[in-house]
């Protein structure tokens, strides 16, 4: 993650404010600088699981009781909220999150948090669970993540993200697509349908992005598992075999945890040995089962070789058509609502918020002729400024543009393709949100949307 996504440097100690960075530490005296660090650094005790589960129980209790004052007290002074409802994604800072939630508290609701999983360090912890939420006729369910930090002597929620919202409607088919990741030890295919083994071999740090700590640990292939003898085809056409199963843990830790590891916190201390960092980082996220691909070295996703290859879309460079998409984007109710906020909240509220960043792309299915147009805008606002983002997908039907989806976060389109052979195009997005690396999105919402994710536990501002 780039430096622009790091939290704003502040003078308060880490223990006081969950999402504020301390100032650079004063260099130690020369005598101390020359002193050799101990071979093993005593690890601080992680936040107790019982305390984290008690906070989760309190969080559900105040919502079910309609106690907004109690709910508000659970959130850290620096906070990021990511809300998903069906196909719509919205990001909030603390003030706007609570304003949105206060409207929610106006009606009775039912909130359940089931099957919680805890990953804790001394300064922060992650709670992942399945949320079941209902109010009136609206019902959804899906995995949710809470990032918990210490704020003074209390535990507070510094980040809340609905990882996936599934409206309670009949389920549809799941497509055969498995995302890949290139690491120092090879190209790996993620296999989320496999159970996570309880035992694994030594933990190894893998080279990837600097801000994401990726570690692998070998595991035995599950008995009678079809994947152990499966050949796979990569999106570039290369065919390979799976030859080694591992657990992959991928986490972007809270900055306070990283500073403890590096010895740059307040007060500064000795750096933590690499082996200890590997063990702590591995334990911070829920690992995923993956298998190394032998014979291929590149690729964004893999499929079984008995699955038909996807049909690639053809880019369309019709400028009048792209201009129609830009005008259709500007006419969306969600875009107009953001414009009202722009006029009320921006420091320099001249013009339209989307003008400088609006871009449009068009793609056509080479067989069915379906034409999709994607319009995206992001005003680049930070946490302290007015921030507006929107992505909309339109379909050309005759001479009309029909909106299929809106409310998606802006992201680079890696591929536009038909993966299930139904003549309808899907979109492979790169980094649509902080915790998602890649996501295959169906504008028709015909099936659950697979994603490659990592555990994001840091602060974006």
Short mmCIF file of C-alpha atoms in Angstrom, two decimals:
data_model
loop_
_atom_site.label_atom_id
_atom_site.label_comp_id
_atom_site.label_asym_id
_atom_site.label_seq_id
_atom_site.Cartn_x
_atom_site.Cartn_y
_atom_site.Cartn_z
CA UNK A 1 0.00 0.00 0.00
CA UNK A 2 1.39 3.38 -0.92
CA UNK A 3 2.49 5.96 1.58
CA UNK A 4 -0.51 8.08 0.67
CA UNK A 5 -2.70 5.55 2.43
CA UNK A 6 -0.78 5.77 5.70
CA UNK A 7 -2.23 7.48 8.74
CA UNK A 8 -1.47 11.16 9.46
CA UNK A 9 1.47 11.58 11.81
CA UNK A 10 0.40 12.87 15.22
CA UNK A 11 2.15 13.61 18.46
CA UNK A 12 0.11 11.35 20.73
CA UNK A 13 1.53 8.00 21.81
CA UNK A 14 0.15 4.96 20.06
CA UNK A 15 -1.44 3.64 23.22
CA UNK A 16 -3.64 6.73 23.42
CA UNK A 17 -5.15 6.93 19.94
CA UNK A 18 -5.78 3.82 17.85
CA UNK A 19 -5.28 5.38 14.39
CA UNK A 20 -2.79 8.21 14.94
CA UNK A 21 0.91 7.76 14.30
CA UNK A 22 3.50 9.07 16.76
CA UNK A 23 6.28 11.42 15.75
CA UNK A 24 9.62 10.08 14.63
CA UNK A 25 11.54 8.85 17.70
CA UNK A 26 14.55 10.78 18.99
CA UNK A 27 17.78 8.90 18.17
CA UNK A 28 19.13 6.93 21.08
CA UNK A 29 22.46 7.96 22.68
CA UNK A 30 25.55 6.54 20.98
CA UNK A 31 26.20 4.13 23.85
CA UNK A 32 22.77 2.61 23.39
CA UNK A 33 23.04 2.55 19.60
CA UNK A 34 26.12 0.37 19.81
CA UNK A 35 24.51 -2.03 22.23
CA UNK A 36 23.64 -5.36 20.59
CA UNK A 37 19.93 -6.26 20.71
CA UNK A 38 18.94 -9.39 22.57
CA UNK A 39 18.56 -12.55 20.53
CA UNK A 40 14.88 -12.86 21.42
CA UNK A 41 12.51 -9.98 22.12
CA UNK A 42 9.82 -10.68 24.67
CA UNK A 43 6.51 -10.39 22.86
CA UNK A 44 3.84 -8.23 24.45
CA UNK A 45 0.73 -10.17 25.35
CA UNK A 46 -1.95 -9.98 22.64
CA UNK A 47 -5.33 -8.49 23.41
CA UNK A 48 -7.28 -11.15 25.27
CA UNK A 49 -9.78 -13.10 23.18
CA UNK A 50 -12.35 -12.89 25.98
CA UNK A 51 -12.17 -9.08 25.92
CA UNK A 52 -12.61 -9.02 22.14
CA UNK A 53 -15.61 -11.32 22.24
CA UNK A 54 -17.10 -9.22 25.03
CA UNK A 55 -16.78 -6.14 22.83
CA UNK A 56 -18.46 -8.00 19.95
CA UNK A 57 -21.30 -9.06 22.26
CA UNK A 58 -21.74 -5.47 23.42
CA UNK A 59 -21.73 -4.29 19.78
CA UNK A 60 -24.64 -6.59 18.86
CA UNK A 61 -26.45 -5.86 22.14
CA UNK A 62 -26.63 -2.07 21.67
CA UNK A 63 -27.85 -2.43 18.07
CA UNK A 64 -30.60 -4.88 18.97
CA UNK A 65 -31.62 -2.62 21.86
CA UNK A 66 -31.63 0.54 19.70
CA UNK A 67 -29.07 2.12 22.06
CA UNK A 68 -27.30 4.59 19.75
CA UNK A 69 -25.41 6.32 22.60
CA UNK A 70 -23.93 2.98 23.65
CA UNK A 71 -23.13 2.14 20.02
CA UNK A 72 -21.32 5.45 19.46
CA UNK A 73 -19.05 4.87 22.45
CA UNK A 74 -17.62 1.71 20.88
CA UNK A 75 -15.91 3.54 17.98
CA UNK A 76 -12.39 4.95 17.98
CA UNK A 77 -11.75 8.64 17.36
CA UNK A 78 -10.05 7.74 14.05
CA UNK A 79 -12.25 5.35 12.09
CA UNK A 80 -12.91 3.95 8.61
CA UNK A 81 -16.22 2.27 7.75
CA UNK A 82 -16.96 0.38 4.53
CA UNK A 83 -20.63 -0.43 4.03
CA UNK A 84 -21.96 -2.88 1.48
CA UNK A 85 -25.63 -3.51 0.80
CA UNK A 86 -26.25 -5.73 -2.21
CA UNK A 87 -24.17 -4.22 -5.04
CA UNK A 88 -23.59 -0.80 -3.43
CA UNK A 89 -20.36 0.08 -1.58
CA UNK A 90 -19.92 3.26 0.50
CA UNK A 91 -16.93 4.48 2.56
CA UNK A 92 -17.26 6.65 5.68
CA UNK A 93 -15.13 8.49 8.20
CA UNK A 94 -16.31 8.34 11.82
CA UNK A 95 -18.68 11.33 11.75
CA UNK A 96 -20.42 10.34 8.53
CA UNK A 97 -20.57 6.69 9.62
CA UNK A 98 -22.35 7.56 12.84
CA UNK A 99 -24.72 9.92 10.99
CA UNK A 100 -25.61 7.10 8.62
CA UNK A 101 -26.02 4.62 11.46
CA UNK A 102 -28.18 7.01 13.48
CA UNK A 103 -30.75 6.91 10.69
CA UNK A 104 -30.55 3.12 10.81
CA UNK A 105 -31.30 3.18 14.55
CA UNK A 106 -34.62 4.91 13.84
CA UNK A 107 -36.13 1.51 13.02
CA UNK A 108 -35.93 -1.75 14.98
CA UNK A 109 -33.25 -4.09 13.70
CA UNK A 110 -31.97 -7.59 14.31
CA UNK A 111 -28.20 -8.14 14.29
CA UNK A 112 -26.38 -11.43 14.80
CA UNK A 113 -22.62 -12.06 14.82
CA UNK A 114 -21.91 -15.77 14.48
CA UNK A 115 -18.78 -17.90 14.12
CA UNK A 116 -16.31 -15.20 15.22
CA UNK A 117 -12.61 -15.67 14.52
CA UNK A 118 -10.00 -13.69 16.46
CA UNK A 119 -6.51 -12.65 15.32
CA UNK A 120 -4.82 -10.55 18.00
CA UNK A 121 -1.58 -8.69 18.54
CA UNK A 122 -0.62 -6.45 21.45
CA UNK A 123 -1.79 -3.19 19.85
CA UNK A 124 -4.57 -4.35 17.55
CA UNK A 125 -6.80 -7.28 16.75
CA UNK A 126 -9.09 -8.42 13.97
CA UNK A 127 -12.52 -9.92 14.50
CA UNK A 128 -14.06 -11.70 11.51
CA UNK A 129 -17.56 -13.13 11.75
CA UNK A 130 -20.74 -13.72 9.78
CA UNK A 131 -23.25 -10.90 10.26
CA UNK A 132 -26.95 -11.53 9.81
CA UNK A 133 -28.85 -8.27 9.63
CA UNK A 134 -32.53 -7.51 9.17
CA UNK A 135 -34.71 -4.42 9.38
CA UNK A 136 -38.20 -4.25 7.95
CA UNK A 137 -38.24 -6.16 4.67
CA UNK A 138 -34.47 -5.87 4.10
CA UNK A 139 -32.31 -8.83 5.03
CA UNK A 140 -28.71 -9.61 4.20
CA UNK A 141 -25.86 -11.74 5.47
CA UNK A 142 -22.15 -11.98 4.89
CA UNK A 143 -18.69 -11.83 6.42
CA UNK A 144 -17.80 -8.70 8.38
CA UNK A 145 -14.48 -7.52 9.79
CA UNK A 146 -13.84 -5.30 12.82
CA UNK A 147 -10.38 -3.91 13.55
CA UNK A 148 -10.00 -3.35 17.28
CA UNK A 149 -7.38 -1.02 18.79
CA UNK A 150 -6.53 0.26 22.24
CA UNK A 151 -7.64 3.81 22.91
CA UNK A 152 -6.55 4.79 26.39
CA UNK A 153 -7.62 1.91 28.60
CA UNK A 154 -10.51 0.88 26.38
CA UNK A 155 -10.88 -1.27 23.29
CA UNK A 156 -12.45 0.59 20.40
CA UNK A 157 -13.45 -0.21 16.81
CA UNK A 158 -11.08 1.54 14.38
CA UNK A 159 -12.34 -0.11 11.21
CA UNK A 160 -15.54 -1.87 10.19
CA UNK A 161 -16.04 -3.49 6.82
CA UNK A 162 -18.80 -5.61 5.37
CA UNK A 163 -16.67 -7.86 3.17
CA UNK A 164 -19.60 -9.21 1.19
CA UNK A 165 -23.32 -8.52 1.33
CA UNK A 166 -25.62 -11.28 0.15
CA UNK A 167 -29.25 -10.26 -0.05
CA UNK A 168 -31.51 -13.06 1.10
CA UNK A 169 -32.62 -14.22 -2.32
CA UNK A 170 -32.28 -17.63 -3.99
CA UNK A 171 -28.63 -18.50 -4.59
CA UNK A 172 -27.20 -18.87 -8.08
CA UNK A 173 -24.39 -20.90 -9.59
CA UNK A 174 -20.73 -20.35 -8.71
CA UNK A 175 -18.35 -20.02 -11.65
CA UNK A 176 -15.09 -21.96 -11.91
CA UNK A 177 -12.51 -19.24 -11.40
CA UNK A 178 -9.62 -19.34 -8.90
CA UNK A 179 -7.39 -16.32 -8.43
CA UNK A 180 -3.63 -16.64 -8.55
CA UNK A 181 -0.78 -14.84 -6.80
CA UNK A 182 2.88 -14.73 -7.84
CA UNK A 183 5.25 -15.04 -4.88
CA UNK A 184 8.96 -15.65 -4.38
CA UNK A 185 8.46 -19.41 -4.24
CA UNK A 186 6.20 -19.64 -7.30
CA UNK A 187 2.75 -18.98 -8.72
CA UNK A 188 -0.10 -20.07 -6.43
CA UNK A 189 -3.77 -20.80 -7.05
CA UNK A 190 -6.16 -20.04 -4.17
CA UNK A 191 -8.62 -22.83 -3.32
CA UNK A 192 -11.16 -21.28 -0.92
CA UNK A 193 -13.48 -24.30 -1.11
CA UNK A 194 -10.96 -26.48 0.74
CA UNK A 195 -11.03 -26.74 4.56
CA UNK A 196 -8.19 -25.04 6.41
CA UNK A 197 -5.86 -27.65 7.98
CA UNK A 198 -5.11 -27.33 11.69
CA UNK A 199 -1.44 -28.33 11.29
CA UNK A 200 1.21 -26.87 9.03
CA UNK A 201 4.96 -26.80 8.50
CA UNK A 202 7.49 -23.97 9.02
CA UNK A 203 6.39 -20.42 8.22
CA UNK A 204 8.25 -18.63 5.41
CA UNK A 205 8.13 -14.94 4.48
CA UNK A 206 7.23 -14.45 0.81
CA UNK A 207 8.29 -11.46 -1.29
CA UNK A 208 5.29 -9.38 -2.34
CA UNK A 209 4.22 -5.78 -1.80
CA UNK A 210 6.11 -4.02 0.98
CA UNK A 211 3.01 -3.16 3.01
CA UNK A 212 1.45 -6.65 2.78
CA UNK A 213 3.05 -9.31 4.94
CA UNK A 214 2.61 -12.60 3.09
CA UNK A 215 3.72 -15.86 4.68
CA UNK A 216 3.40 -19.44 3.53
CA UNK A 217 3.42 -22.71 5.45
CA UNK A 218 3.34 -26.16 3.79
CA UNK A 219 0.41 -28.48 4.49
CA UNK A 220 -0.57 -31.95 3.42
CA UNK A 221 -3.04 -32.20 0.55
CA UNK A 222 -6.46 -33.29 1.86
CA UNK A 223 -7.13 -37.00 1.35
CA UNK A 224 -8.89 -37.88 -1.91
CA UNK A 225 -8.76 -34.24 -2.96
CA UNK A 226 -9.36 -33.82 -6.68
CA UNK A 227 -7.08 -30.78 -6.74
CA UNK A 228 -4.01 -32.86 -5.89
CA UNK A 229 -4.02 -34.29 -9.43
CA UNK A 230 -5.74 -31.44 -11.21
CA UNK A 231 -4.36 -29.61 -14.22
CA UNK A 232 -5.30 -25.95 -14.50
CA UNK A 233 -5.36 -23.44 -17.32
CA UNK A 234 -4.19 -19.89 -16.62
CA UNK A 235 -5.88 -16.88 -18.20
CA UNK A 236 -2.90 -16.50 -20.56
CA UNK A 237 -3.49 -20.04 -21.89
CA UNK A 238 -0.64 -21.78 -20.04
CA UNK A 239 -1.55 -25.22 -18.66
CA UNK A 240 0.12 -26.36 -15.43
CA UNK A 241 -0.18 -28.89 -12.62
CA UNK A 242 -0.62 -28.33 -8.89
CA UNK A 243 2.33 -29.76 -6.98
CA UNK A 244 2.46 -28.30 -3.44
CA UNK A 245 -0.24 -27.24 -1.00
CA UNK A 246 0.33 -24.37 1.44
CA UNK A 247 -1.46 -22.06 3.80
CA UNK A 248 -1.05 -18.41 2.75
CA UNK A 249 -1.55 -15.68 5.34
CA UNK A 250 -1.72 -12.14 3.92
CA UNK A 251 -2.11 -9.12 6.19
CA UNK A 252 -1.54 -5.38 5.99
CA UNK A 253 -0.98 -4.80 9.71
CA UNK A 254 -1.94 -1.82 11.82
CA UNK A 255 0.92 0.69 11.75
CA UNK A 256 1.40 0.34 15.51
CA UNK A 257 2.12 -3.35 15.09
CA UNK A 258 4.63 -2.63 12.32
CA UNK A 259 6.36 0.00 14.46
CA UNK A 260 6.69 -2.51 17.29
CA UNK A 261 8.25 -5.01 14.90
CA UNK A 262 10.65 -2.40 13.51
CA UNK A 263 11.47 -0.90 16.92
CA UNK A 264 10.34 2.60 15.82
CA UNK A 265 7.42 3.10 18.19
CA UNK A 266 7.17 5.54 21.11
CA UNK A 267 9.20 4.85 23.09
CA UNK A 268 11.55 3.18 20.57
CA UNK A 269 12.81 -0.30 21.25
CA UNK A 270 14.83 -3.07 19.66
CA UNK A 271 13.62 -4.55 16.39
CA UNK A 272 11.80 -7.86 16.64
CA UNK A 273 13.59 -10.89 15.08
CA UNK A 274 12.31 -11.96 11.67
CA UNK A 275 11.19 -15.39 12.89
CA UNK A 276 9.02 -13.82 15.58
CA UNK A 277 7.55 -11.33 13.08
CA UNK A 278 6.69 -14.20 10.74
CA UNK A 279 4.86 -16.08 13.48
CA UNK A 280 2.94 -13.02 14.65
CA UNK A 281 2.05 -11.85 11.13
CA UNK A 282 0.92 -15.33 10.11
CA UNK A 283 -1.41 -15.43 13.13
CA UNK A 284 -2.95 -12.00 12.40
CA UNK A 285 -5.04 -13.16 9.43
CA UNK A 286 -7.16 -16.16 8.55
CA UNK A 287 -4.94 -18.24 6.23
CA UNK A 288 -6.16 -19.51 2.87
CA UNK A 289 -5.38 -22.84 1.22
CA UNK A 290 -3.46 -22.51 -2.04
CA UNK A 291 -1.50 -24.76 -4.36
CA UNK A 292 1.64 -23.99 -6.35
CA UNK A 293 1.40 -24.26 -10.13
CA UNK A 294 4.17 -26.22 -11.85
CA UNK A 295 4.83 -25.24 -15.45
CA UNK A 296 3.37 -21.70 -15.41
CA UNK A 297 4.78 -18.50 -13.95
CA UNK A 298 2.23 -15.78 -14.73
CA UNK A 299 -1.53 -15.30 -14.65
CA UNK A 300 -4.40 -13.55 -12.88
CA UNK A 301 -6.68 -16.57 -12.46
CA UNK A 302 -6.87 -20.30 -13.18
CA UNK A 303 -9.62 -22.69 -14.24
CA UNK A 304 -9.90 -26.44 -14.56
CA UNK A 305 -8.83 -27.62 -17.98
CA UNK A 306 -12.26 -29.19 -18.57
CA UNK A 307 -13.86 -25.74 -18.19
CA UNK A 308 -14.35 -23.82 -21.48
CA UNK A 309 -11.93 -20.93 -21.85
CA UNK A 310 -13.46 -17.47 -21.26
CA UNK A 311 -14.43 -15.31 -24.22
CA UNK A 312 -12.47 -12.05 -24.23
CA UNK A 313 -14.33 -8.83 -24.99
CA UNK A 314 -13.28 -6.42 -27.73
CA UNK A 315 -12.57 -2.79 -26.69
CA UNK A 316 -14.83 -0.19 -28.33
CA UNK A 317 -13.34 3.22 -29.19
CA UNK A 318 -16.52 5.00 -30.29
CA UNK A 319 -16.12 8.49 -28.81
CA UNK A 320 -19.79 9.57 -29.29
CA UNK A 321 -20.83 6.38 -27.46
CA UNK A 322 -18.33 7.04 -24.64
CA UNK A 323 -19.64 10.60 -24.33
CA UNK A 324 -23.15 9.20 -23.93
CA UNK A 325 -21.87 7.04 -21.08
CA UNK A 326 -20.31 10.08 -19.39
CA UNK A 327 -23.61 12.00 -19.67
CA UNK A 328 -25.56 9.00 -18.36
CA UNK A 329 -23.15 8.86 -15.41
CA UNK A 330 -23.69 12.56 -14.60
CA UNK A 331 -27.46 12.01 -14.61
CA UNK A 332 -27.40 9.21 -12.01
CA UNK A 333 -29.26 10.00 -8.75
CA UNK A 334 -26.25 8.83 -6.73
CA UNK A 335 -23.93 11.20 -8.62
CA UNK A 336 -26.35 14.10 -8.15
CA UNK A 337 -26.60 13.33 -4.43
CA UNK A 338 -22.80 13.46 -4.15
CA UNK A 339 -22.87 16.80 -5.98
CA UNK A 340 -25.13 18.22 -3.27
CA UNK A 341 -22.62 17.07 -0.66
CA UNK A 342 -19.82 18.57 -2.76
CA UNK A 343 -21.51 21.97 -2.73
CA UNK A 344 -22.16 21.78 1.01
CA UNK A 345 -18.89 20.24 2.26
CA UNK A 346 -16.01 20.86 -0.18
CA UNK A 347 -13.51 23.61 0.56
CA UNK A 348 -13.69 24.80 -3.06
CA UNK A 349 -17.16 23.73 -4.26
CA UNK A 350 -16.95 25.02 -7.83
CA UNK A 351 -18.17 22.94 -10.77
CA UNK A 352 -19.07 19.25 -10.58
CA UNK A 353 -17.12 16.90 -8.35
CA UNK A 354 -16.61 14.35 -11.13
CA UNK A 355 -15.44 16.59 -13.98
CA UNK A 356 -11.66 16.21 -13.65
CA UNK A 357 -11.63 12.45 -13.04
CA UNK A 358 -14.51 11.04 -15.10
CA UNK A 359 -13.45 8.33 -17.53
CA UNK A 360 -15.41 5.89 -19.66
CA UNK A 361 -14.60 2.58 -21.34
CA UNK A 362 -16.65 0.35 -23.64
CA UNK A 363 -16.43 -3.36 -24.48
CA UNK A 364 -18.29 -5.67 -26.87
CA UNK A 365 -18.85 -9.42 -26.67
CA UNK A 366 -17.44 -10.84 -29.96
CA UNK A 367 -20.15 -13.54 -30.18
CA UNK A 368 -23.35 -12.23 -28.59
CA UNK A 369 -22.67 -8.59 -29.45
CA UNK A 370 -23.49 -7.37 -25.92
CA UNK A 371 -21.89 -3.95 -25.34
CA UNK A 372 -20.98 -2.74 -21.84
CA UNK A 373 -19.94 0.80 -20.93
CA UNK A 374 -18.21 1.57 -17.64
CA UNK A 375 -18.01 5.14 -16.29
CA UNK A 376 -15.92 5.94 -13.21
CA UNK A 377 -14.98 9.03 -11.20
CA UNK A 378 -12.99 9.67 -8.04
CA UNK A 379 -12.40 13.23 -6.84
CA UNK A 380 -9.33 12.14 -4.86
CA UNK A 381 -10.65 13.46 -1.56
CA UNK A 382 -8.84 12.45 1.62
CA UNK A 383 -10.30 11.58 4.99
CA UNK A 384 -10.27 15.24 6.06
CA UNK A 385 -11.78 16.53 2.79
CA UNK A 386 -14.94 15.86 0.83
CA UNK A 387 -14.53 12.48 -0.86
CA UNK A 388 -16.69 11.18 -3.71
CA UNK A 389 -16.40 8.00 -5.77
CA UNK A 390 -18.71 6.20 -8.16
CA UNK A 391 -18.62 3.52 -10.83
CA UNK A 392 -21.59 2.71 -13.06
CA UNK A 393 -22.04 -0.03 -15.65
CA UNK A 394 -24.41 0.50 -18.58
CA UNK A 395 -25.53 -1.80 -21.39
CA UNK A 396 -26.28 -0.59 -24.91
CA UNK A 397 -29.68 -1.97 -25.89
CA UNK A 398 -30.66 -0.76 -29.31
CA UNK A 399 -30.12 2.99 -29.13
CA UNK A 400 -30.59 3.21 -25.35
CA UNK A 401 -28.14 2.98 -22.44
CA UNK A 402 -29.57 0.87 -19.61
CA UNK A 403 -27.90 1.06 -16.20
CA UNK A 404 -27.05 -2.38 -14.87
CA UNK A 405 -25.12 -1.46 -11.73
CA UNK A 406 -23.94 1.58 -9.80
CA UNK A 407 -22.32 2.13 -6.43
CA UNK A 408 -19.15 0.18 -7.19
CA UNK A 409 -15.84 1.76 -6.12
CA UNK A 410 -13.62 3.02 -8.97
CA UNK A 411 -10.89 0.57 -9.95
CA UNK A 412 -8.76 -0.38 -12.94
CA UNK A 413 -10.37 -2.94 -15.25
CA UNK A 414 -7.94 -5.82 -15.81
CA UNK A 415 -10.16 -7.93 -18.07
CA UNK A 416 -13.63 -7.82 -19.59
CA UNK A 417 -14.72 -11.35 -20.45
CA UNK A 418 -17.48 -13.94 -20.44
CA UNK A 419 -16.35 -16.59 -17.95
CA UNK A 420 -19.47 -18.77 -17.87
CA UNK A 421 -20.34 -18.86 -21.58
CA UNK A 422 -23.79 -17.26 -21.26
CA UNK A 423 -23.08 -14.45 -23.73
CA UNK A 424 -22.95 -11.85 -20.94
CA UNK A 425 -19.74 -10.01 -20.00
CA UNK A 426 -18.10 -9.83 -16.57
CA UNK A 427 -15.52 -7.33 -15.30
CA UNK A 428 -12.27 -8.20 -13.53
CA UNK A 429 -11.38 -5.23 -11.32
CA UNK A 430 -7.98 -4.48 -9.73
CA UNK A 431 -8.00 -3.20 -6.13
CA UNK A 432 -11.60 -1.97 -5.88
CA UNK A 433 -11.23 -1.54 -2.09
CA UNK A 434 -8.40 -1.67 0.43
CA UNK A 435 -8.88 -5.32 1.39
CA UNK A 436 -9.65 -6.69 -2.10
CA UNK A 437 -6.85 -7.25 -4.60
CA UNK A 438 -8.99 -8.52 -7.47
CA UNK A 439 -12.70 -9.07 -7.92
CA UNK A 440 -14.74 -10.55 -10.76
CA UNK A 441 -18.01 -8.62 -10.97
CA UNK A 442 -21.11 -9.59 -12.87
CA UNK A 443 -23.21 -6.55 -13.84
CA UNK A 444 -26.22 -8.89 -13.94
CA UNK A 445 -25.59 -10.22 -10.38
CA UNK A 446 -26.07 -13.70 -11.75
CA UNK A 447 -23.77 -15.43 -9.24
CA UNK A 448 -21.65 -14.76 -6.15
CA UNK A 449 -18.62 -12.67 -7.11
CA UNK A 450 -15.22 -14.28 -6.36
CA UNK A 451 -12.47 -12.06 -4.97
CA UNK A 452 -8.82 -12.26 -3.99
CA UNK A 453 -8.50 -10.61 -0.60
CA UNK A 454 -6.05 -9.89 2.18
CA UNK A 455 -6.64 -8.71 5.72
CA UNK A 456 -6.37 -4.90 5.77
CA UNK A 457 -5.81 -3.74 9.37
CA UNK A 458 -4.15 -0.36 8.86
CA UNK A 459 -5.64 3.17 8.71
CA UNK A 460 -6.01 4.83 5.30
CA UNK A 461 -5.72 8.32 6.76
#
